[in-house]
PDB file of C-alpha atoms and ligand atoms in Angstrom:
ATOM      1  CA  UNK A 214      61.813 232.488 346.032  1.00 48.00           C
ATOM      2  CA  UNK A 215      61.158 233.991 349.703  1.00 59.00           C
ATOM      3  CA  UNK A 216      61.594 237.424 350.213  1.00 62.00           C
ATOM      4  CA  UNK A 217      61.210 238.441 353.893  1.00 66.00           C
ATOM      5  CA  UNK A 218      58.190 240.629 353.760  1.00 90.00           C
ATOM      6  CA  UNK A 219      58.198 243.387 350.812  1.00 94.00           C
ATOM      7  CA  UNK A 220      55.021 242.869 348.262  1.00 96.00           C
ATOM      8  CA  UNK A 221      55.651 245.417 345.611  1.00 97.00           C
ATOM      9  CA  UNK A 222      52.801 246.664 342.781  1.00 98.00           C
ATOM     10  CA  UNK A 223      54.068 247.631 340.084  1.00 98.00           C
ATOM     11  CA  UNK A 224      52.057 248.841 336.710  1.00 98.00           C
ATOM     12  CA  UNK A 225      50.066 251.044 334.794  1.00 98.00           C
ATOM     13  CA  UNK A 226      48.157 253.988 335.811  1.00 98.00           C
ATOM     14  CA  UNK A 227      44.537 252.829 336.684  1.00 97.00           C
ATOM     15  CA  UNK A 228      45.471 249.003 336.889  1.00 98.00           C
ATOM     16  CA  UNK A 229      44.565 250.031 341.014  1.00 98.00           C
ATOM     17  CA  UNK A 230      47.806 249.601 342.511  1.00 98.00           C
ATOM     18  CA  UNK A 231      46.874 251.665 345.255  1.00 97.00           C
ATOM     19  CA  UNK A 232      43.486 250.645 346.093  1.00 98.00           C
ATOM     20  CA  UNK A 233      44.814 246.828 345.697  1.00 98.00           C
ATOM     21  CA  UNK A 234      47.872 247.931 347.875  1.00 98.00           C
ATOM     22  CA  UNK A 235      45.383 248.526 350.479  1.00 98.00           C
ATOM     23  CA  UNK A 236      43.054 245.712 350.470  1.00 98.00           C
ATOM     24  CA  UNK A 237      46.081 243.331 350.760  1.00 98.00           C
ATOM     25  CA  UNK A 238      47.592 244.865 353.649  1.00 98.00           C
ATOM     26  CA  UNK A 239      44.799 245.255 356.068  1.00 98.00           C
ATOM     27  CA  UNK A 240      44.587 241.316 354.561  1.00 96.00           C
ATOM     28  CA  UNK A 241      48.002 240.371 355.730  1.00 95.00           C
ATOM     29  CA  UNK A 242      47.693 243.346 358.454  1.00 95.00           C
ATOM     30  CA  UNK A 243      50.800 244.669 356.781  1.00 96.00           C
ATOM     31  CA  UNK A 244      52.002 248.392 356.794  1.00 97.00           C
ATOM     32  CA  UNK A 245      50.562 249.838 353.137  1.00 98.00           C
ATOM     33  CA  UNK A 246      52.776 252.760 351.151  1.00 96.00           C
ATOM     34  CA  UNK A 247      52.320 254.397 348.259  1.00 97.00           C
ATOM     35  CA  UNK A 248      55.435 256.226 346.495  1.00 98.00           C
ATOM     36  CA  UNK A 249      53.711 258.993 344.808  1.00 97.00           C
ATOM     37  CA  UNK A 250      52.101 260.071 347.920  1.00 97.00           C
ATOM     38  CA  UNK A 251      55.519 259.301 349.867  1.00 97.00           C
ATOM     39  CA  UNK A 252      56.915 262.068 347.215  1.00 97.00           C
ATOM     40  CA  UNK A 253      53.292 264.635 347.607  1.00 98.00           C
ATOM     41  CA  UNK A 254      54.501 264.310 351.676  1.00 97.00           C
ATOM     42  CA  UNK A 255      58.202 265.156 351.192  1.00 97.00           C
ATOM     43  CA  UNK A 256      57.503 268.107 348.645  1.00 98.00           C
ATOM     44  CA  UNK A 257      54.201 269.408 350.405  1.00 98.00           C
ATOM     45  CA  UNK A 258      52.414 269.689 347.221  1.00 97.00           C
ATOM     46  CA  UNK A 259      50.670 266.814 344.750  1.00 97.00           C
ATOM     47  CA  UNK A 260      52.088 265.492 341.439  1.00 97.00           C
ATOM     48  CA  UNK A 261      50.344 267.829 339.142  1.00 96.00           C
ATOM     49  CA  UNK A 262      52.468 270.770 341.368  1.00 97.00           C
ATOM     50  CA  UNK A 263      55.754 269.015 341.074  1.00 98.00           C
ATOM     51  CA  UNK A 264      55.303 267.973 337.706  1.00 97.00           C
ATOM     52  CA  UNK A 265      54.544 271.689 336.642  1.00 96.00           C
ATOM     53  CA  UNK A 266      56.931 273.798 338.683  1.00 97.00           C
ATOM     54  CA  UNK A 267      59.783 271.136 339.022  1.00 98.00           C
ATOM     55  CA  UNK A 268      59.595 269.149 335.996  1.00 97.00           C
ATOM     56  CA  UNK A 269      59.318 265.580 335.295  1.00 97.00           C
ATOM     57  CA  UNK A 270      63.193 265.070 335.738  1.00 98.00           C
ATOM     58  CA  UNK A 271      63.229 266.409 339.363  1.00 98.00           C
ATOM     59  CA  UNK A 272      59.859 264.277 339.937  1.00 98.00           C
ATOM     60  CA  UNK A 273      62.477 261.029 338.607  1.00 98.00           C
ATOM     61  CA  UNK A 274      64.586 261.665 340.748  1.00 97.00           C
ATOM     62  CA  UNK A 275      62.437 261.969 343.729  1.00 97.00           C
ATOM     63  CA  UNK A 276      61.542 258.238 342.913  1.00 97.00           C
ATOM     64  CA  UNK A 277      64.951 257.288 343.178  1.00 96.00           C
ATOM     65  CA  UNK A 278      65.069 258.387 346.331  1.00 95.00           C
ATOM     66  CA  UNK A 279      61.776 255.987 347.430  1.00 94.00           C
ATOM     67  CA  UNK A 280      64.029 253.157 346.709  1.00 93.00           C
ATOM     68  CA  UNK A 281      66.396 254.045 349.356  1.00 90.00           C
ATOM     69  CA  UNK A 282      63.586 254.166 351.938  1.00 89.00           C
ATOM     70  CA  UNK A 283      61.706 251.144 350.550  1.00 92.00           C
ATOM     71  CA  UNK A 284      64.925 249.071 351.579  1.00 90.00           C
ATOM     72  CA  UNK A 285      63.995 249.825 355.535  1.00 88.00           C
ATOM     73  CA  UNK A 286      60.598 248.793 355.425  1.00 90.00           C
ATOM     74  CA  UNK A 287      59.095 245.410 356.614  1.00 90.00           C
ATOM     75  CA  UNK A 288      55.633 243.898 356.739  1.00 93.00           C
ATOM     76  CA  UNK A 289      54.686 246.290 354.033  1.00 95.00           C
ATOM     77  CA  UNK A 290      52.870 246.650 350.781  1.00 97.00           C
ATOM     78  CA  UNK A 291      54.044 249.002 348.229  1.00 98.00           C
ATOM     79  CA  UNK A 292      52.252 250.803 345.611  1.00 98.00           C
ATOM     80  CA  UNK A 293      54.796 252.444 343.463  1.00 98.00           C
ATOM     81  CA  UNK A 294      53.891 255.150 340.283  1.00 97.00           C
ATOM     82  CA  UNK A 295      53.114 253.899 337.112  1.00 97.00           C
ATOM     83  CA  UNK A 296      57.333 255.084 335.668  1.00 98.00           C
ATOM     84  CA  UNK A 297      59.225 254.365 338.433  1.00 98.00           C
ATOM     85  CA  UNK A 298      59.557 250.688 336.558  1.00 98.00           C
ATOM     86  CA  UNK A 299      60.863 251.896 333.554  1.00 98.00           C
ATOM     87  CA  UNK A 300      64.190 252.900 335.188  1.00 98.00           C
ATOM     88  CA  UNK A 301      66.659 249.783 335.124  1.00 98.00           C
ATOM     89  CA  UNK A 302      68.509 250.262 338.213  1.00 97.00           C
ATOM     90  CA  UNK A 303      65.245 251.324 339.833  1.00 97.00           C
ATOM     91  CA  UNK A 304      63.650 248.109 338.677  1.00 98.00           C
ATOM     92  CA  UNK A 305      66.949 245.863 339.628  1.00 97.00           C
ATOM     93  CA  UNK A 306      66.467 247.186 342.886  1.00 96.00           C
ATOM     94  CA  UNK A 307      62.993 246.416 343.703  1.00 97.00           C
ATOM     95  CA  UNK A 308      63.040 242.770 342.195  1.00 96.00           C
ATOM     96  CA  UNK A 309      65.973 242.386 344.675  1.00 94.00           C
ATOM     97  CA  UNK A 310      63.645 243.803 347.787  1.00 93.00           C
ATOM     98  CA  UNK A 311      60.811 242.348 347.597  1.00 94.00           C
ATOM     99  CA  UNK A 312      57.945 240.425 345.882  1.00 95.00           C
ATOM    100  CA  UNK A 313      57.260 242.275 342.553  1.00 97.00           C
ATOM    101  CA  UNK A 314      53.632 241.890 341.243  1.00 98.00           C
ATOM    102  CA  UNK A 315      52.305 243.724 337.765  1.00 98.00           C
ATOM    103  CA  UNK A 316      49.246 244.729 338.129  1.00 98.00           C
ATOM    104  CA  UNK A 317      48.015 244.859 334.332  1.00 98.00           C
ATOM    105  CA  UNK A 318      44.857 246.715 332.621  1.00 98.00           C
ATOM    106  CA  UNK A 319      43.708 247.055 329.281  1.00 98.00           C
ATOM    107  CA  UNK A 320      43.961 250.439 327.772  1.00 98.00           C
ATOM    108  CA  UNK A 321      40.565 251.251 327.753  1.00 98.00           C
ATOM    109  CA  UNK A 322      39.766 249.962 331.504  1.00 98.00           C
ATOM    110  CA  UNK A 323      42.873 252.361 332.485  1.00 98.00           C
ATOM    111  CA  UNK A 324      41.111 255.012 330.401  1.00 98.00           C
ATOM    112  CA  UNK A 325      38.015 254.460 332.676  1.00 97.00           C
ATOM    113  CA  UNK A 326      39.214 254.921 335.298  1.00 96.00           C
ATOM    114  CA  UNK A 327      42.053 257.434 334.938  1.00 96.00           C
ATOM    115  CA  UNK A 328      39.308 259.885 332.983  1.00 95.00           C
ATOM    116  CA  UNK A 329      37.570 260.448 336.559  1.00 94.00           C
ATOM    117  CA  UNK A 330      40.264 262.851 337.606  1.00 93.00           C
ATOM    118  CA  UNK A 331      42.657 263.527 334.860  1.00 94.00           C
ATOM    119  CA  UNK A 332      43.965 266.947 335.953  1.00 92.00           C
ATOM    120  CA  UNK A 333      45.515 264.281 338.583  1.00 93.00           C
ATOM    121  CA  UNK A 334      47.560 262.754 335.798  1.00 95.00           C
ATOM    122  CA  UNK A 335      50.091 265.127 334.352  1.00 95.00           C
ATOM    123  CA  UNK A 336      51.389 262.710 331.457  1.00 96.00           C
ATOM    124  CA  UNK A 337      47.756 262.119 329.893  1.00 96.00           C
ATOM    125  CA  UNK A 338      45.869 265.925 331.003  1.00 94.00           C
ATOM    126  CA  UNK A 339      47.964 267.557 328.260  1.00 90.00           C
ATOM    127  CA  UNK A 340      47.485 264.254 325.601  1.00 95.00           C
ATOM    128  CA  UNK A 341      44.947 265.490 322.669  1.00 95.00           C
ATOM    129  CA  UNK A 342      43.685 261.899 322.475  1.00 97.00           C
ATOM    130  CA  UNK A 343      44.413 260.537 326.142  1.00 97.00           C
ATOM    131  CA  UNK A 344      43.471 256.932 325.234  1.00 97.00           C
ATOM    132  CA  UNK A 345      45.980 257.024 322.120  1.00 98.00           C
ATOM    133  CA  UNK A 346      48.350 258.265 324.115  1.00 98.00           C
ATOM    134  CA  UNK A 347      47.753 255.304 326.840  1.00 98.00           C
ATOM    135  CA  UNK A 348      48.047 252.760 323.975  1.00 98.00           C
ATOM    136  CA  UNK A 349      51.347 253.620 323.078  1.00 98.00           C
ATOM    137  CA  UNK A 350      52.870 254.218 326.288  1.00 98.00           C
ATOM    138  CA  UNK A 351      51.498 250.756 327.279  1.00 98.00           C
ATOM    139  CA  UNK A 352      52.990 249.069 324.270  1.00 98.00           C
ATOM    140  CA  UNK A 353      56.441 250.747 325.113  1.00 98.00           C
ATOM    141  CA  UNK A 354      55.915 249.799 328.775  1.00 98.00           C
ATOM    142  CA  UNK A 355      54.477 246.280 328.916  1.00 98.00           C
ATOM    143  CA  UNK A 356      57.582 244.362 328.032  1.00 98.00           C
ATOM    144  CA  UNK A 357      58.931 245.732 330.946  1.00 98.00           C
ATOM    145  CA  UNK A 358      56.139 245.618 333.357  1.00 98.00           C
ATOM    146  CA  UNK A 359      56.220 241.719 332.098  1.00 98.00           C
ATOM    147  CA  UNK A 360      59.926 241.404 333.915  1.00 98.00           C
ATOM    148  CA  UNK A 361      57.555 241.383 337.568  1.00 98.00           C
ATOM    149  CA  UNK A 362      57.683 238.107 339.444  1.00 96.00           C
ATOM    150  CA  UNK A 363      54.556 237.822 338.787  1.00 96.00           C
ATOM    151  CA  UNK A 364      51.282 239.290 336.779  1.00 98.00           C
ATOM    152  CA  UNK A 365      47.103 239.825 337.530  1.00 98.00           C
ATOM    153  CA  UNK A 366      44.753 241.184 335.373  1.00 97.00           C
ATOM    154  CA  UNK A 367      42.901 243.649 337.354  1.00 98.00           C
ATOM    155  CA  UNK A 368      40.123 244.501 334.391  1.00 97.00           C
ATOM    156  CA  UNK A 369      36.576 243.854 335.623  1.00 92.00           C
ATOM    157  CA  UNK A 370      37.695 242.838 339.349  1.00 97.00           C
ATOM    158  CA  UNK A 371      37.398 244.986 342.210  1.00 97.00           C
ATOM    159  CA  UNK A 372      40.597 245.704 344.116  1.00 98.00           C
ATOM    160  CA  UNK A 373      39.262 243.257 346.897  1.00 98.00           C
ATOM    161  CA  UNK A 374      39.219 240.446 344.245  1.00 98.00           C
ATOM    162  CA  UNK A 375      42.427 241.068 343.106  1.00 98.00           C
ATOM    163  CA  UNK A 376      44.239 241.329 346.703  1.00 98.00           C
ATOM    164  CA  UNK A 377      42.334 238.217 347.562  1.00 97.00           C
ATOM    165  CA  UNK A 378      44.066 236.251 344.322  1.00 97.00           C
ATOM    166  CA  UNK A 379      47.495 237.771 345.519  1.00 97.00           C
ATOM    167  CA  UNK A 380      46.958 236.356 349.283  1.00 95.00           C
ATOM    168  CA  UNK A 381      46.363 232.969 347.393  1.00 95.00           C
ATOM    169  CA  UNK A 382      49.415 233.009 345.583  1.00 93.00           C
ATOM    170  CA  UNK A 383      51.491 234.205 348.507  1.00 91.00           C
ATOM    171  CA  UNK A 384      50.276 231.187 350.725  1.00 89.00           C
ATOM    172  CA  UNK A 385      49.974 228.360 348.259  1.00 89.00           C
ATOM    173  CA  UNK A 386      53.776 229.014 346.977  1.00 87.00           C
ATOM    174  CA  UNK A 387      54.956 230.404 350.240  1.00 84.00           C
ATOM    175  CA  UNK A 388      56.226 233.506 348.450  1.00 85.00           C
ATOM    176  CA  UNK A 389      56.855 235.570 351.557  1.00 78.00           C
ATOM    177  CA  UNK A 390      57.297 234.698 355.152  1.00 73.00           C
ATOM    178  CA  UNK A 391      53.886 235.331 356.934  1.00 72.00           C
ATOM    179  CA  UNK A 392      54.573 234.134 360.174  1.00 67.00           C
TER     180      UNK A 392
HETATM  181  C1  LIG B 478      53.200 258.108 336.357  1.00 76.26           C
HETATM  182  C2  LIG B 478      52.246 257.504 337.140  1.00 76.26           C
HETATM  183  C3  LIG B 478      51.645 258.149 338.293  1.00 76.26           C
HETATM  184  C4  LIG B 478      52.583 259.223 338.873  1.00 76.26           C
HETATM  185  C5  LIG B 478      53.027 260.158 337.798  1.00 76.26           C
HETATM  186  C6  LIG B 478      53.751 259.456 336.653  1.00 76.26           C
HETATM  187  C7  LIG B 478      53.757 257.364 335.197  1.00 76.26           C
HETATM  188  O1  LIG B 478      51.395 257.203 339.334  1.00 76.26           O
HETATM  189  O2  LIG B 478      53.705 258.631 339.464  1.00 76.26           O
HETATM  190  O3  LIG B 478      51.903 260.843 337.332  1.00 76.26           O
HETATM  191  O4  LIG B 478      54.817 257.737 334.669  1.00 76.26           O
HETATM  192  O5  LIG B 478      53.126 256.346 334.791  1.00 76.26           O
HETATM  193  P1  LIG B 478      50.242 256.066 339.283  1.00 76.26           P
HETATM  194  O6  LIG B 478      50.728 254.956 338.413  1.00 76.26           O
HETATM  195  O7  LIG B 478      50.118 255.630 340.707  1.00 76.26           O
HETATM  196  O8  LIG B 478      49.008 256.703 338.771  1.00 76.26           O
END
């Protein structure tokens, strides 16, 4: 499958989409984006704000609304929030735009590293056990994580590592045109 030159990271909080998304654009000298912070610009205020005085349905639908900007962008690597997945026609639409790639982490390596700044994570600050409640959104979330065209396993690699296994991938199966 070629897709002309959309890489898309999709996956859990802390699986380091974004700091992934980074390495492997300055690797492929591509454009890098991350929806959550395409959402912070639009609203002038971060996710905990929106999520508190708009509500987690307005924050949805400002996702949907990525999707229609995603479908201009070329050379680009795109680091999209941890739900925006879970929606079907969201998800239909990204396999369809570019190259979708789970990046996966264990429940406790997410815990790790989401703990660090929690306050920044409005669907685990409130949780009375923040690593239970990581376990069983994962479970719910992993099947569908799994329909990505493809998976790494970012626990115990640094984000270099893991954009340096992607760049592998892309060349040896010619995923995405790099010329
Ligand atoms: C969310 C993940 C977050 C952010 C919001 C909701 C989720 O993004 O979009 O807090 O539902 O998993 P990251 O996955 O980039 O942390």
């Amino acid at each position: 499958m070629k897709f002309p030159s959309v890489i898309i990271l999709i996956g859990f909080m802390g699986a380091g989409k974004t700091s992934t998304g980074k390495d492997l654009a300055k690797l492929l000298s591509f454009d890098f984006f991350d929806t959550d912070h395409w959402i912070e610009e639009k609203n002038k205020k971060n996710i905990t704000q929106i999520f508190k005085e708009n509500g987690e349905n307005f924050f949805r639908l400002e996702e949907k609304k990525v999707i229609c900007w995603i479908r201009n962008q070329v050379k680009s690597v795109i680091s999209v929030g941890g739900g925006l997945w879970m929606d079907e026609e969201n998800r239909d639409q990204l396999l369809s735009l570019g190259w979708c790639v789970w990046l996966k982490v264990s429940p406790e390596m997410a815990w790790k590293r989401v703990k660090i700044h929690l306050e920044q994570r409005p669907l685990l600050a409130q949780a009375k056990d923040p690593l239970a409640e990581i376990k069983s959104m994962m479970k719910k979330r992993d099947p569908i994580y799994q329909l990505a065209h493809s998976c790494f396993l970012t626990d115990d690699k640094d984000s270099k590592q893991v954009a340096n296994e992607i760049l592998k991938l892309l060349k040896r199966d010619s995923i995405i045109d790099l010329s």
